[in-house]
Tab-separated table of C-alpha atoms in Angstrom:
chain	number	residue	atom	x	y	z
A	229	UNK	CA	-50.118	37.251	-59.855
A	230	UNK	CA	-48.033	35.715	-62.650
A	231	UNK	CA	-49.680	33.100	-64.842
A	232	UNK	CA	-48.326	29.638	-64.111
A	233	UNK	CA	-47.489	27.817	-67.335
A	234	UNK	CA	-48.555	24.168	-67.721
A	235	UNK	CA	-45.931	21.455	-67.486
A	236	UNK	CA	-44.476	19.377	-70.292
A	237	UNK	CA	-41.839	16.725	-70.920
A	238	UNK	CA	-39.519	17.270	-73.886
A	239	UNK	CA	-38.110	13.898	-74.908
A	240	UNK	CA	-35.070	14.086	-77.178
A	241	UNK	CA	-34.737	11.665	-80.098
A	242	UNK	CA	-32.185	9.071	-78.986
A	243	UNK	CA	-30.867	5.674	-80.078
A	244	UNK	CA	-30.213	2.219	-78.724
A	245	UNK	CA	-29.535	-1.392	-79.601
A	246	UNK	CA	-31.731	-4.475	-79.661
A	247	UNK	CA	-30.919	-4.987	-75.966
A	248	UNK	CA	-30.399	-1.509	-74.498
A	249	UNK	CA	-31.920	1.900	-75.131
A	250	UNK	CA	-31.306	5.431	-73.928
A	251	UNK	CA	-34.087	7.807	-72.863
A	252	UNK	CA	-33.136	11.455	-72.525
A	253	UNK	CA	-35.035	14.700	-72.148
A	254	UNK	CA	-36.117	17.525	-69.910
A	255	UNK	CA	-39.105	18.440	-67.758
A	256	UNK	CA	-40.085	22.078	-68.245
A	257	UNK	CA	-42.877	24.561	-68.020
A	258	UNK	CA	-44.470	25.038	-71.424
A	259	UNK	CA	-43.454	28.507	-72.578
A	260	UNK	CA	-45.534	28.112	-75.757
A	261	UNK	CA	-42.663	28.980	-78.116
A	262	UNK	CA	-43.802	29.628	-81.688
A	263	UNK	CA	-40.975	28.310	-83.886
A	264	UNK	CA	-42.354	30.218	-86.894
A	265	UNK	CA	-42.509	33.502	-85.018
A	266	UNK	CA	-41.751	36.619	-87.079
A	267	UNK	CA	-40.641	40.082	-86.081
A	268	UNK	CA	-37.523	41.155	-84.196
A	269	UNK	CA	-39.161	41.523	-80.784
A	270	UNK	CA	-40.987	38.204	-81.080
A	271	UNK	CA	-37.831	36.359	-82.115
A	272	UNK	CA	-35.822	37.916	-79.286
A	273	UNK	CA	-38.561	36.964	-76.831
A	274	UNK	CA	-38.530	33.383	-78.141
A	275	UNK	CA	-34.743	33.228	-77.748
A	276	UNK	CA	-35.014	34.492	-74.197
A	277	UNK	CA	-37.628	31.833	-73.405
A	278	UNK	CA	-35.407	29.084	-74.870
A	279	UNK	CA	-32.520	29.969	-72.582
A	280	UNK	CA	-34.387	31.279	-69.511
A	281	UNK	CA	-36.136	27.945	-68.970
A	282	UNK	CA	-38.339	27.094	-65.999
A	283	UNK	CA	-37.206	23.543	-65.361
A	284	UNK	CA	-39.017	21.061	-63.123
A	285	UNK	CA	-36.324	19.971	-60.692
A	286	UNK	CA	-36.195	16.584	-58.972
A	287	UNK	CA	-39.549	15.511	-60.430
A	288	UNK	CA	-40.466	11.822	-60.546
A	289	UNK	CA	-41.418	10.587	-64.005
A	290	UNK	CA	-42.794	7.234	-65.145
A	291	UNK	CA	-41.408	5.577	-68.276
A	292	UNK	CA	-43.578	2.859	-69.829
A	293	UNK	CA	-41.663	0.617	-72.216
A	294	UNK	CA	-43.119	-1.261	-75.211
A	295	UNK	CA	-42.944	-4.647	-73.470
A	296	UNK	CA	-45.074	-3.390	-70.572
A	297	UNK	CA	-42.240	-2.661	-68.136
A	298	UNK	CA	-42.368	0.544	-66.117
A	299	UNK	CA	-39.595	2.477	-64.434
A	300	UNK	CA	-39.419	5.590	-62.305
A	301	UNK	CA	-36.822	8.204	-63.118
A	302	UNK	CA	-35.834	11.509	-61.548
A	303	UNK	CA	-35.002	14.819	-63.145
A	304	UNK	CA	-31.865	16.586	-61.955
A	305	UNK	CA	-31.459	20.148	-60.656
A	306	UNK	CA	-31.811	21.503	-64.218
A	307	UNK	CA	-34.792	19.350	-65.123
A	308	UNK	CA	-32.845	16.884	-67.296
A	309	UNK	CA	-33.193	13.129	-67.166
A	310	UNK	CA	-31.076	10.379	-68.694
A	311	UNK	CA	-31.748	6.680	-68.248
A	312	UNK	CA	-30.502	3.492	-69.875
A	313	UNK	CA	-32.839	0.506	-69.962
A	314	UNK	CA	-31.873	-3.059	-70.818
A	315	UNK	CA	-34.589	-5.088	-72.525
A	316	UNK	CA	-34.552	-8.107	-74.808
A	317	UNK	CA	-35.883	-8.305	-78.373
A	318	UNK	CA	-36.563	-4.585	-78.681
A	319	UNK	CA	-36.516	-4.874	-82.471
A	320	UNK	CA	-39.921	-6.582	-82.285
A	321	UNK	CA	-41.448	-3.254	-81.185
A	322	UNK	CA	-39.945	-1.012	-83.864
A	323	UNK	CA	-41.460	0.314	-87.063
A	324	UNK	CA	-39.951	-0.307	-90.510
A	325	UNK	CA	-37.301	2.404	-89.960
A	326	UNK	CA	-36.285	1.103	-86.544
A	327	UNK	CA	-38.121	3.608	-84.307
A	328	UNK	CA	-39.904	2.634	-81.110
A	329	UNK	CA	-41.909	4.728	-78.640
A	330	UNK	CA	-41.580	4.994	-74.878
A	331	UNK	CA	-44.417	6.679	-72.984
A	332	UNK	CA	-43.475	9.267	-70.361
A	333	UNK	CA	-45.592	10.952	-67.703
A	334	UNK	CA	-45.330	12.755	-64.384
A	335	UNK	CA	-45.892	10.365	-61.467
A	336	UNK	CA	-47.582	13.078	-59.451
A	337	UNK	CA	-48.781	16.485	-60.487
A	338	UNK	CA	-46.119	18.805	-59.070
A	339	UNK	CA	-47.811	21.545	-57.028
A	340	UNK	CA	-51.136	20.483	-58.579
A	341	UNK	CA	-50.132	22.160	-61.834
A	342	UNK	CA	-51.838	21.618	-65.170
A	343	UNK	CA	-49.923	19.188	-67.401
A	344	UNK	CA	-50.012	19.319	-71.199
A	345	UNK	CA	-51.127	16.389	-73.398
A	346	UNK	CA	-53.134	14.822	-70.587
A	347	UNK	CA	-49.829	13.856	-68.957
A	348	UNK	CA	-48.805	11.596	-71.850
A	349	UNK	CA	-45.580	12.299	-73.751
A	350	UNK	CA	-43.554	10.073	-76.070
A	351	UNK	CA	-39.844	9.500	-76.464
A	352	UNK	CA	-38.699	8.257	-79.861
A	353	UNK	CA	-35.762	5.851	-79.840
A	354	UNK	CA	-33.988	4.575	-82.956
A	355	UNK	CA	-32.709	1.002	-83.025
A	356	UNK	CA	-30.767	0.718	-86.283
A	357	UNK	CA	-32.320	-1.808	-88.609
A	358	UNK	CA	-30.574	-5.073	-89.442
A	359	UNK	CA	-30.818	-3.865	-93.043
A	360	UNK	CA	-28.541	-0.907	-92.258
A	361	UNK	CA	-25.312	-0.988	-94.272
A	362	UNK	CA	-23.594	1.821	-92.356
A	363	UNK	CA	-24.307	4.826	-90.152
A	364	UNK	CA	-23.895	8.552	-90.759
A	365	UNK	CA	-22.776	11.061	-88.131
A	366	UNK	CA	-23.362	14.649	-89.212
A	367	UNK	CA	-22.653	18.048	-87.777
A	368	UNK	CA	-25.451	20.636	-88.071
A	369	UNK	CA	-24.062	24.200	-88.056
A	370	UNK	CA	-22.633	25.166	-91.458
A	371	UNK	CA	-22.873	21.520	-92.539
A	372	UNK	CA	-26.581	21.371	-93.319
A	373	UNK	CA	-27.701	24.845	-92.211
A	374	UNK	CA	-25.878	28.101	-92.859
A	375	UNK	CA	-24.955	29.450	-89.446
A	376	UNK	CA	-21.828	31.565	-89.835
A	377	UNK	CA	-19.653	29.833	-87.240
A	378	UNK	CA	-16.542	31.062	-89.052
A	379	UNK	CA	-17.651	34.708	-89.091
A	380	UNK	CA	-15.767	37.377	-87.158
A	381	UNK	CA	-16.795	37.399	-83.495
A	382	UNK	CA	-19.494	34.831	-84.409
A	383	UNK	CA	-21.846	37.705	-85.310
A	384	UNK	CA	-23.616	35.656	-87.987
A	385	UNK	CA	-24.276	32.878	-85.481
A	386	UNK	CA	-25.929	35.386	-83.148
A	387	UNK	CA	-27.933	36.962	-85.948
A	388	UNK	CA	-29.146	33.649	-87.397
A	389	UNK	CA	-30.015	32.193	-83.985
A	390	UNK	CA	-31.668	35.256	-82.457
A	391	UNK	CA	-33.244	36.978	-85.466
A	392	UNK	CA	-34.334	34.092	-87.688
A	393	UNK	CA	-37.045	31.585	-86.870
A	394	UNK	CA	-36.379	27.871	-87.441
A	395	UNK	CA	-39.072	27.874	-90.105
A	396	UNK	CA	-37.318	30.615	-92.114
A	397	UNK	CA	-33.813	29.163	-91.935
A	398	UNK	CA	-32.727	27.568	-95.207
A	399	UNK	CA	-30.841	24.308	-95.545
A	400	UNK	CA	-27.696	24.270	-97.660
A	401	UNK	CA	-28.656	23.479	-101.240
A	402	UNK	CA	-28.985	19.755	-101.947
A	403	UNK	CA	-28.095	18.655	-98.411
A	404	UNK	CA	-31.448	16.969	-97.680
A	405	UNK	CA	-31.273	15.054	-100.987
A	406	UNK	CA	-27.751	13.841	-100.168
A	407	UNK	CA	-28.808	12.661	-96.713
A	408	UNK	CA	-31.829	10.794	-98.069
A	409	UNK	CA	-29.575	9.020	-100.565
A	410	UNK	CA	-27.182	8.053	-97.764
A	411	UNK	CA	-30.121	6.903	-95.647
A	412	UNK	CA	-31.354	4.632	-98.456
A	413	UNK	CA	-27.853	3.390	-99.267
A	414	UNK	CA	-26.711	1.335	-102.243
A	415	UNK	CA	-29.802	-0.883	-102.332
A	416	UNK	CA	-32.274	1.929	-101.745
A	417	UNK	CA	-33.674	-0.006	-98.745
A	418	UNK	CA	-30.835	0.108	-96.206
A	419	UNK	CA	-32.474	2.442	-93.643
A	420	UNK	CA	-29.016	3.671	-92.652
A	421	UNK	CA	-29.258	5.623	-89.364
A	422	UNK	CA	-28.303	9.308	-89.338
A	423	UNK	CA	-27.128	10.890	-86.097
A	424	UNK	CA	-27.120	14.695	-85.883
A	425	UNK	CA	-24.375	15.737	-83.446
A	426	UNK	CA	-23.877	19.436	-82.741
A	427	UNK	CA	-22.014	21.700	-80.340
A	428	UNK	CA	-25.248	23.636	-79.838
A	429	UNK	CA	-26.821	23.456	-76.349
A	430	UNK	CA	-29.886	21.345	-75.530
A	431	UNK	CA	-31.897	24.575	-75.256
A	432	UNK	CA	-31.909	24.616	-79.085
A	433	UNK	CA	-33.185	21.034	-79.444
A	434	UNK	CA	-36.700	21.925	-80.587
A	435	UNK	CA	-35.331	24.619	-82.894
A	436	UNK	CA	-33.018	22.115	-84.647
A	437	UNK	CA	-35.614	19.330	-84.665
A	438	UNK	CA	-38.161	21.654	-86.279
A	439	UNK	CA	-35.616	22.815	-88.857
A	440	UNK	CA	-34.830	19.199	-89.853
A	441	UNK	CA	-38.531	18.388	-90.274
A	442	UNK	CA	-39.290	21.598	-92.142
A	443	UNK	CA	-36.473	20.972	-94.618
A	444	UNK	CA	-37.258	17.278	-95.142
A	445	UNK	CA	-34.118	15.736	-93.657
A	446	UNK	CA	-34.278	12.064	-92.646
A	447	UNK	CA	-35.378	11.631	-89.054
A	448	UNK	CA	-32.534	10.771	-86.715
A	449	UNK	CA	-31.323	11.047	-83.119
A	450	UNK	CA	-30.127	14.531	-82.171
A	451	UNK	CA	-27.191	14.870	-79.798
A	452	UNK	CA	-26.369	18.320	-78.390
A	453	UNK	CA	-24.317	19.516	-75.419
A	454	UNK	CA	-24.899	20.619	-71.864
A	455	UNK	CA	-24.047	24.165	-70.943
A	456	UNK	CA	-20.897	24.104	-68.793
A	457	UNK	CA	-21.544	24.993	-65.191
A	458	UNK	CA	-19.959	28.310	-64.156
A	459	UNK	CA	-16.796	28.003	-62.079
A	460	UNK	CA	-16.828	24.198	-62.258
A	461	UNK	CA	-13.302	22.837	-61.788
A	462	UNK	CA	-11.912	20.398	-64.312
A	463	UNK	CA	-9.474	17.982	-62.779
A	464	UNK	CA	-7.952	16.743	-66.024
A	465	UNK	CA	-7.998	17.653	-69.724
A	466	UNK	CA	-10.998	16.141	-71.471
A	467	UNK	CA	-11.958	15.530	-75.047
A	468	UNK	CA	-14.473	18.021	-76.496
A	469	UNK	CA	-18.007	16.927	-75.598
A	470	UNK	CA	-18.916	16.561	-79.262
A	471	UNK	CA	-16.008	14.154	-79.754
A	472	UNK	CA	-17.022	12.185	-76.663
A	473	UNK	CA	-20.586	11.860	-77.976
A	474	UNK	CA	-19.355	10.554	-81.340
A	475	UNK	CA	-17.121	7.998	-79.624
A	476	UNK	CA	-20.096	6.938	-77.501
A	477	UNK	CA	-22.133	6.338	-80.668
A	478	UNK	CA	-19.363	4.218	-82.192
A	479	UNK	CA	-19.085	2.161	-79.008
A	480	UNK	CA	-22.864	1.713	-78.780
A	481	UNK	CA	-23.253	0.588	-82.402
A	482	UNK	CA	-20.281	-1.736	-82.768
A	483	UNK	CA	-21.637	-3.551	-85.833
A	484	UNK	CA	-21.844	-0.385	-87.931
A	485	UNK	CA	-19.170	1.446	-89.887
A	486	UNK	CA	-19.675	5.182	-90.292
A	487	UNK	CA	-19.459	8.131	-92.654
A	488	UNK	CA	-18.593	11.426	-90.936
A	489	UNK	CA	-19.868	14.754	-92.270
A	490	UNK	CA	-18.825	18.182	-91.001
A	491	UNK	CA	-17.469	21.558	-92.075
A	492	UNK	CA	-14.168	23.413	-92.151
A	493	UNK	CA	-15.343	26.267	-89.933
A	494	UNK	CA	-14.499	24.881	-86.506
A	495	UNK	CA	-13.061	21.641	-85.089
A	496	UNK	CA	-14.739	18.910	-87.176
A	497	UNK	CA	-11.670	18.044	-89.322
A	498	UNK	CA	-9.450	17.571	-86.256
A	499	UNK	CA	-12.081	15.611	-84.313
A	500	UNK	CA	-12.730	13.325	-87.288
A	501	UNK	CA	-9.033	12.642	-87.883
A	502	UNK	CA	-8.629	11.658	-84.251
A	503	UNK	CA	-11.597	9.307	-84.545
A	504	UNK	CA	-10.026	7.667	-87.603
A	505	UNK	CA	-6.864	7.096	-85.549
A	506	UNK	CA	-8.931	5.402	-82.850
A	507	UNK	CA	-11.208	3.424	-85.206
A	508	UNK	CA	-9.320	3.098	-88.518
A	509	UNK	CA	-11.404	0.165	-89.728
A	510	UNK	CA	-14.789	1.689	-88.998
A	511	UNK	CA	-14.716	5.071	-90.756
A	512	UNK	CA	-15.683	4.692	-94.409
A	513	UNK	CA	-15.300	8.310	-95.508
A	514	UNK	CA	-15.165	11.922	-94.326
A	515	UNK	CA	-17.016	14.797	-96.001
A	516	UNK	CA	-15.968	18.323	-95.006
A	517	UNK	CA	-18.071	21.172	-96.342
A	518	UNK	CA	-15.959	24.228	-97.116
A	519	UNK	CA	-17.084	27.440	-95.408
A	520	UNK	CA	-16.435	30.895	-96.806
A	521	UNK	CA	-13.296	31.537	-94.818
A	522	UNK	CA	-10.017	31.500	-96.770
A	523	UNK	CA	-7.669	30.945	-93.835
A	524	UNK	CA	-9.682	28.070	-92.366
A	525	UNK	CA	-10.182	26.477	-95.793
A	526	UNK	CA	-6.455	26.582	-96.544
A	527	UNK	CA	-5.671	25.081	-93.160
A	528	UNK	CA	-8.039	22.170	-93.758
A	529	UNK	CA	-6.757	21.618	-97.298
A	530	UNK	CA	-3.230	21.390	-95.912
A	531	UNK	CA	-4.420	19.027	-93.167
A	532	UNK	CA	-5.831	16.549	-95.686
A	533	UNK	CA	-3.146	16.930	-98.337
A	534	UNK	CA	-1.820	13.445	-99.224
A	535	UNK	CA	-4.102	11.918	-96.572
A	536	UNK	CA	-5.012	8.368	-97.628
A	537	UNK	CA	-6.250	6.479	-94.559
A	538	UNK	CA	-9.909	6.942	-95.561
A	539	UNK	CA	-11.557	8.729	-98.497
A	540	UNK	CA	-11.906	12.463	-97.745
A	541	UNK	CA	-13.711	15.057	-99.808
A	542	UNK	CA	-13.659	18.807	-99.220
A	543	UNK	CA	-17.135	19.664	-100.423
A	544	UNK	CA	-18.052	22.871	-102.249
A	545	UNK	CA	-21.606	21.708	-102.957
A	546	UNK	CA	-23.873	18.715	-102.415
A	547	UNK	CA	-23.615	17.611	-106.040
A	548	UNK	CA	-19.906	16.888	-105.508
A	549	UNK	CA	-20.698	14.843	-102.404
A	550	UNK	CA	-23.367	12.834	-104.236
A	551	UNK	CA	-21.015	12.089	-107.123
A	552	UNK	CA	-18.262	10.993	-104.715
A	553	UNK	CA	-20.654	8.786	-102.699
A	554	UNK	CA	-21.840	7.070	-105.896
A	555	UNK	CA	-18.261	6.495	-107.058
A	556	UNK	CA	-17.428	4.884	-103.708
A	557	UNK	CA	-20.493	2.642	-103.716
A	558	UNK	CA	-22.236	4.267	-100.743
A	559	UNK	CA	-25.383	5.212	-102.697
A	560	UNK	CA	-27.131	4.084	-105.848
């Protein structure tokens, strides 16, 4: 008989305001994935476990909020849950950086299964501090971690994802330093929120979260995408999900202006230009990291030639970005 893995709740880092927060995550069996695993077979097995998930469908969970309120929530057919909760004075429950904790647990033990962590899991929610001077929205792939999105047939993406552990992946040189400077802002005490928004699927959440911790990036909400359902009909053209998520962040945090950071390998430049058209007063600057792809780089250079609506820098290295941010008064 197959061993039945214990249950867990993976709560994604999310954000909210002083009156409304978002709780998002997934109920899964614990596959005991070792994010520092070495060896080809071990890494392939880990990748398989990340994508062949055993979700806990239609489970009832209990969310306990910092003010003592409780709420039941249900997972969907893929084990995901998403709930918005309106509460007053949430800032009174946050730490110095603006983070608060929401306790999650299974209401009942499904099928009398063992549950990890004594059935206590925590969701971390960021409420941007009143000290925040601006927000930062950053891509992940080829912006802070070398992925190879622009490579032929995406072979580097496959190699880096399947054959490299999160612990052995290297951040682009100087990126963590740049992000810490942006987080601290001009005064050094701004606690500017950083949102990591990627086209990667939610299955890679723990992989990306571990990479950010391992490479000393500032902690921030992570926003990924759902896998599209096979054969699902689309009634009308829609914006890319990544673009929708960024627009959602701007609408949720109306008091903040933003710096956008991406790369020239895929769609970031076009998405960011569209966002500037929609919110011309709220985008302070755009940083586009150049990838090693001549055709794509030339296309992006042409796109931003004579562009003057917001400051834009095509970045060859983090030192250039730091110098530009200092010159524009974003960092000390």
